[in-house]
Amino acid sequence: KNLIFTAIHEIIIIFKHQKLLKMTSNIPNFKCITIGDGSTGKTTLVRRLLSETTVSKVKFSRNQFIYPIIFSTNLGTIAFEIHDLDGRDMLFTARDSFFRNADCALIMFDVTSHSSFDNIHYWHRKLMNTRGPIALCGNKADIKSRKVTLHEIKQSWGKRLKYFDISAKAKVSINEPFLFLAEKLMNK
């Protein structure tokens, strides 16, 4: 029973995705990749955005999902196809195909983990061929046991990347990185 339900559910999801893509054919559509260490909240961020917009989820390939999300901005309506790779396999499976043709990117780290902050350099290097803007997000900003300070972040990345302190779980500032990316992409 569960297998049949899962198959039917996947077919419905694919249908909704195709319908949504047809609806967005007249609006700007950008590929946005989310990267960072596992357990930093990339998928939670996307799921929080899903609860606020009309969207569907489609399994694209092994451990990768595409979430088309539509935003209404002062620059007009814009669609992002957010590509999310399963964080558990991120370091091992982040291949060139995942990064290919990305219009923009979001690097996420966990403000309660110095190791995820230290790995930003790795992820930033992976984006060297990305032609568009990159946003840096420090997630879990609502947690009191913060290990990475705003001063450290600004000192290390302030001149290279636009930084956003967010909490995907508490839905704090989750739209701001995408509005920044939209503004940069629309003003090219």
mmCIF file of C-alpha atoms in Angstrom:
data_model
loop_
_atom_site.group_PDB
_atom_site.id
_atom_site.type_symbol
_atom_site.label_atom_id
_atom_site.label_comp_id
_atom_site.label_asym_id
_atom_site.label_seq_id
_atom_site.Cartn_x
_atom_site.Cartn_y
_atom_site.Cartn_z
ATOM 1 C CA LYS A 1 0.000 0.000 0.000
ATOM 2 C CA ASN A 2 2.730 2.478 0.943
ATOM 3 C CA LEU A 3 4.605 1.868 -2.319
ATOM 4 C CA ILE A 4 1.458 2.493 -4.389
ATOM 5 C CA PHE A 5 0.648 5.640 -2.407
ATOM 6 C CA THR A 6 4.220 6.907 -2.890
ATOM 7 C CA ALA A 7 4.080 6.269 -6.658
ATOM 8 C CA ILE A 8 0.730 8.062 -6.982
ATOM 9 C CA HIS A 9 2.026 10.928 -4.842
ATOM 10 C CA GLU A 10 5.116 11.294 -7.081
ATOM 11 C CA ILE A 11 2.933 11.357 -10.222
ATOM 12 C CA ILE A 12 0.776 14.110 -8.712
ATOM 13 C CA ILE A 13 3.880 16.081 -7.769
ATOM 14 C CA ILE A 14 5.292 15.787 -11.312
ATOM 15 C CA PHE A 15 1.981 16.927 -12.806
ATOM 16 C CA LYS A 16 1.832 19.952 -10.476
ATOM 17 C CA HIS A 17 5.448 20.822 -11.314
ATOM 18 C CA GLN A 18 4.760 20.744 -15.068
ATOM 19 C CA LYS A 19 1.640 22.861 -14.602
ATOM 20 C CA LEU A 20 3.537 25.396 -12.488
ATOM 21 C CA LEU A 21 6.355 25.643 -15.040
ATOM 22 C CA LYS A 22 3.782 26.377 -17.777
ATOM 23 C CA MET A 23 2.261 29.097 -15.584
ATOM 24 C CA THR A 24 5.683 30.692 -15.069
ATOM 25 C CA SER A 25 6.716 30.688 -18.727
ATOM 26 C CA ASN A 26 5.945 34.417 -19.028
ATOM 27 C CA ILE A 27 7.884 35.495 -15.964
ATOM 28 C CA PRO A 28 11.639 35.539 -15.333
ATOM 29 C CA ASN A 29 12.830 32.151 -14.090
ATOM 30 C CA PHE A 30 16.233 31.588 -12.466
ATOM 31 C CA LYS A 31 18.110 28.487 -11.331
ATOM 32 C CA CYS A 32 19.233 28.977 -7.717
ATOM 33 C CA ILE A 33 21.380 26.377 -5.979
ATOM 34 C CA THR A 34 21.549 25.987 -2.209
ATOM 35 C CA ILE A 35 24.828 24.654 -0.866
ATOM 36 C CA GLY A 36 26.545 24.182 2.463
ATOM 37 C CA ASP A 37 27.368 21.479 4.954
ATOM 38 C CA GLY A 38 24.756 18.931 5.997
ATOM 39 C CA SER A 39 22.357 19.899 8.808
ATOM 40 C CA THR A 40 22.715 23.637 8.216
ATOM 41 C CA GLY A 41 19.033 24.022 7.329
ATOM 42 C CA LYS A 42 18.996 24.277 3.521
ATOM 43 C CA THR A 43 16.005 21.992 3.069
ATOM 44 C CA THR A 44 14.228 23.488 6.092
ATOM 45 C CA LEU A 45 14.602 26.927 4.509
ATOM 46 C CA VAL A 46 13.044 25.719 1.265
ATOM 47 C CA ARG A 47 10.233 23.948 3.128
ATOM 48 C CA ARG A 48 9.446 27.134 5.062
ATOM 49 C CA LEU A 49 9.265 29.028 1.776
ATOM 50 C CA LEU A 50 6.990 26.309 0.392
ATOM 51 C CA SER A 51 4.461 26.891 3.139
ATOM 52 C CA GLU A 52 4.185 30.551 2.073
ATOM 53 C CA THR A 53 3.949 30.168 -1.725
ATOM 54 C CA THR A 54 2.342 28.043 -4.421
ATOM 55 C CA VAL A 55 4.875 25.353 -5.177
ATOM 56 C CA SER A 56 5.502 21.719 -5.948
ATOM 57 C CA LYS A 57 8.453 19.428 -5.307
ATOM 58 C CA VAL A 58 9.938 17.117 -7.914
ATOM 59 C CA LYS A 59 12.679 14.592 -7.436
ATOM 60 C CA PHE A 60 15.124 15.463 -10.209
ATOM 61 C CA SER A 61 17.852 12.886 -9.755
ATOM 62 C CA ARG A 62 19.520 10.953 -6.976
ATOM 63 C CA ASN A 63 19.261 13.029 -3.789
ATOM 64 C CA GLN A 64 18.508 16.279 -5.637
ATOM 65 C CA PHE A 65 15.196 18.143 -5.576
ATOM 66 C CA ILE A 66 13.969 21.122 -7.549
ATOM 67 C CA TYR A 67 11.495 23.459 -5.898
ATOM 68 C CA PRO A 68 9.941 26.076 -8.190
ATOM 69 C CA ILE A 69 8.964 29.016 -5.990
ATOM 70 C CA ILE A 70 7.287 32.211 -7.174
ATOM 71 C CA PHE A 71 7.938 35.535 -5.468
ATOM 72 C CA SER A 72 6.055 38.794 -5.985
ATOM 73 C CA THR A 73 8.440 41.723 -5.682
ATOM 74 C CA ASN A 74 8.423 45.440 -6.399
ATOM 75 C CA LEU A 75 10.296 44.510 -9.608
ATOM 76 C CA GLY A 76 7.484 42.165 -10.659
ATOM 77 C CA THR A 77 6.877 38.453 -10.311
ATOM 78 C CA ILE A 78 9.931 36.199 -10.412
ATOM 79 C CA ALA A 79 10.356 32.427 -10.241
ATOM 80 C CA PHE A 80 13.284 30.584 -8.739
ATOM 81 C CA GLU A 81 13.952 26.928 -9.433
ATOM 82 C CA ILE A 82 15.699 26.135 -6.172
ATOM 83 C CA HIS A 83 17.996 23.121 -6.530
ATOM 84 C CA ASP A 84 18.570 21.399 -3.217
ATOM 85 C CA LEU A 85 21.031 18.529 -2.862
ATOM 86 C CA ASP A 86 20.661 16.178 0.077
ATOM 87 C CA GLY A 87 23.095 17.580 2.662
ATOM 88 C CA ARG A 88 24.247 14.188 3.879
ATOM 89 C CA ASP A 89 25.798 13.541 0.476
ATOM 90 C CA MET A 90 26.686 17.149 -0.325
ATOM 91 C CA LEU A 91 30.463 16.896 0.055
ATOM 92 C CA PHE A 92 30.645 13.694 -1.952
ATOM 93 C CA THR A 93 28.050 14.184 -4.683
ATOM 94 C CA ALA A 94 28.284 17.914 -5.412
ATOM 95 C CA ARG A 95 29.267 17.467 -9.029
ATOM 96 C CA ASP A 96 29.671 19.985 -11.785
ATOM 97 C CA SER A 97 26.215 19.122 -13.160
ATOM 98 C CA PHE A 98 24.623 20.475 -9.978
ATOM 99 C CA PHE A 99 26.396 23.819 -10.430
ATOM 100 C CA ARG A 100 26.032 24.023 -14.231
ATOM 101 C CA ASN A 101 23.891 26.896 -15.534
ATOM 102 C CA ALA A 102 23.160 28.267 -12.069
ATOM 103 C CA ASP A 103 21.959 31.860 -12.236
ATOM 104 C CA CYS A 104 22.571 32.453 -8.539
ATOM 105 C CA ALA A 105 23.431 30.639 -5.339
ATOM 106 C CA LEU A 106 22.840 30.615 -1.628
ATOM 107 C CA ILE A 107 25.608 29.359 0.670
ATOM 108 C CA MET A 108 24.286 28.347 4.071
ATOM 109 C CA PHE A 109 26.099 27.661 7.312
ATOM 110 C CA ASP A 110 24.991 27.047 10.889
ATOM 111 C CA VAL A 111 25.806 29.917 13.293
ATOM 112 C CA THR A 112 26.071 27.348 16.116
ATOM 113 C CA SER A 113 28.837 25.439 14.299
ATOM 114 C CA HIS A 114 32.303 26.837 13.603
ATOM 115 C CA SER A 115 33.103 23.923 11.291
ATOM 116 C CA SER A 116 30.228 24.790 8.922
ATOM 117 C CA PHE A 117 31.423 28.417 8.950
ATOM 118 C CA ASP A 118 34.984 27.306 8.155
ATOM 119 C CA ASN A 119 33.699 25.276 5.187
ATOM 120 C CA ILE A 120 32.255 28.363 3.461
ATOM 121 C CA HIS A 121 35.612 28.654 1.654
ATOM 122 C CA TYR A 122 35.094 25.209 0.121
ATOM 123 C CA TRP A 123 31.571 26.039 -1.066
ATOM 124 C CA HIS A 124 32.566 29.460 -2.357
ATOM 125 C CA ARG A 125 35.326 27.871 -4.482
ATOM 126 C CA LYS A 126 32.763 25.460 -5.931
ATOM 127 C CA LEU A 127 30.835 28.502 -7.183
ATOM 128 C CA MET A 128 33.707 30.091 -9.089
ATOM 129 C CA ASN A 129 31.922 29.544 -12.432
ATOM 130 C CA THR A 130 28.516 30.730 -11.245
ATOM 131 C CA ARG A 131 27.670 33.776 -13.293
ATOM 132 C CA GLY A 132 25.254 35.406 -10.901
ATOM 133 C CA PRO A 133 24.960 36.772 -7.389
ATOM 134 C CA ILE A 134 25.652 34.734 -4.264
ATOM 135 C CA ALA A 135 24.003 35.223 -0.875
ATOM 136 C CA LEU A 136 25.529 33.961 2.373
ATOM 137 C CA CYS A 137 23.084 32.847 5.066
ATOM 138 C CA GLY A 138 23.863 32.107 8.681
ATOM 139 C CA ASN A 139 21.001 29.894 9.813
ATOM 140 C CA LYS A 140 19.740 29.130 13.325
ATOM 141 C CA ALA A 141 20.146 32.766 14.382
ATOM 142 C CA ASP A 142 17.288 32.252 16.851
ATOM 143 C CA ILE A 143 19.382 29.864 18.966
ATOM 144 C CA LYS A 144 21.037 31.447 21.986
ATOM 145 C CA SER A 145 24.130 29.208 21.876
ATOM 146 C CA ARG A 146 25.513 31.031 18.849
ATOM 147 C CA LYS A 147 29.191 30.206 18.167
ATOM 148 C CA VAL A 148 29.886 32.362 15.089
ATOM 149 C CA THR A 149 29.587 36.089 15.766
ATOM 150 C CA LEU A 150 28.403 38.752 13.338
ATOM 151 C CA HIS A 151 31.838 40.367 13.684
ATOM 152 C CA GLU A 152 33.565 37.148 12.511
ATOM 153 C CA ILE A 153 31.206 36.836 9.569
ATOM 154 C CA LYS A 154 31.598 40.445 8.440
ATOM 155 C CA GLN A 155 35.364 40.304 8.891
ATOM 156 C CA SER A 156 35.713 37.105 6.835
ATOM 157 C CA TRP A 157 33.036 37.593 4.171
ATOM 158 C CA GLY A 158 31.606 41.114 4.464
ATOM 159 C CA LYS A 159 33.417 42.487 1.426
ATOM 160 C CA ARG A 160 32.816 39.441 -0.803
ATOM 161 C CA LEU A 161 29.281 38.232 -0.111
ATOM 162 C CA LYS A 162 26.014 39.783 1.022
ATOM 163 C CA TYR A 163 25.223 38.257 4.422
ATOM 164 C CA PHE A 164 21.829 37.406 5.959
ATOM 165 C CA ASP A 165 21.218 36.258 9.534
ATOM 166 C CA ILE A 166 18.196 33.930 9.276
ATOM 167 C CA SER A 167 16.226 31.281 11.106
ATOM 168 C CA ALA A 168 14.539 28.810 8.792
ATOM 169 C CA LYS A 169 12.812 27.100 11.716
ATOM 170 C CA ALA A 170 11.356 30.345 13.120
ATOM 171 C CA LYS A 171 10.793 31.866 9.631
ATOM 172 C CA VAL A 172 12.997 34.871 10.469
ATOM 173 C CA SER A 173 14.272 36.816 7.434
ATOM 174 C CA ILE A 174 13.878 33.825 5.094
ATOM 175 C CA ASN A 175 12.663 35.904 2.130
ATOM 176 C CA GLU A 176 15.437 38.510 2.270
ATOM 177 C CA PRO A 177 18.197 36.458 0.585
ATOM 178 C CA PHE A 178 15.899 35.645 -2.334
ATOM 179 C CA LEU A 179 14.731 39.249 -2.660
ATOM 180 C CA PHE A 180 18.417 40.284 -2.778
ATOM 181 C CA LEU A 181 19.130 37.675 -5.468
ATOM 182 C CA ALA A 182 16.021 38.728 -7.426
ATOM 183 C CA GLU A 183 17.038 42.379 -7.347
ATOM 184 C CA LYS A 184 20.554 41.576 -8.559
ATOM 185 C CA LEU A 185 19.286 39.282 -11.322
ATOM 186 C CA MET A 186 16.561 41.666 -12.528
ATOM 187 C CA ASN A 187 18.945 44.648 -12.628
ATOM 188 C CA LYS A 188 21.590 42.902 -14.757
#
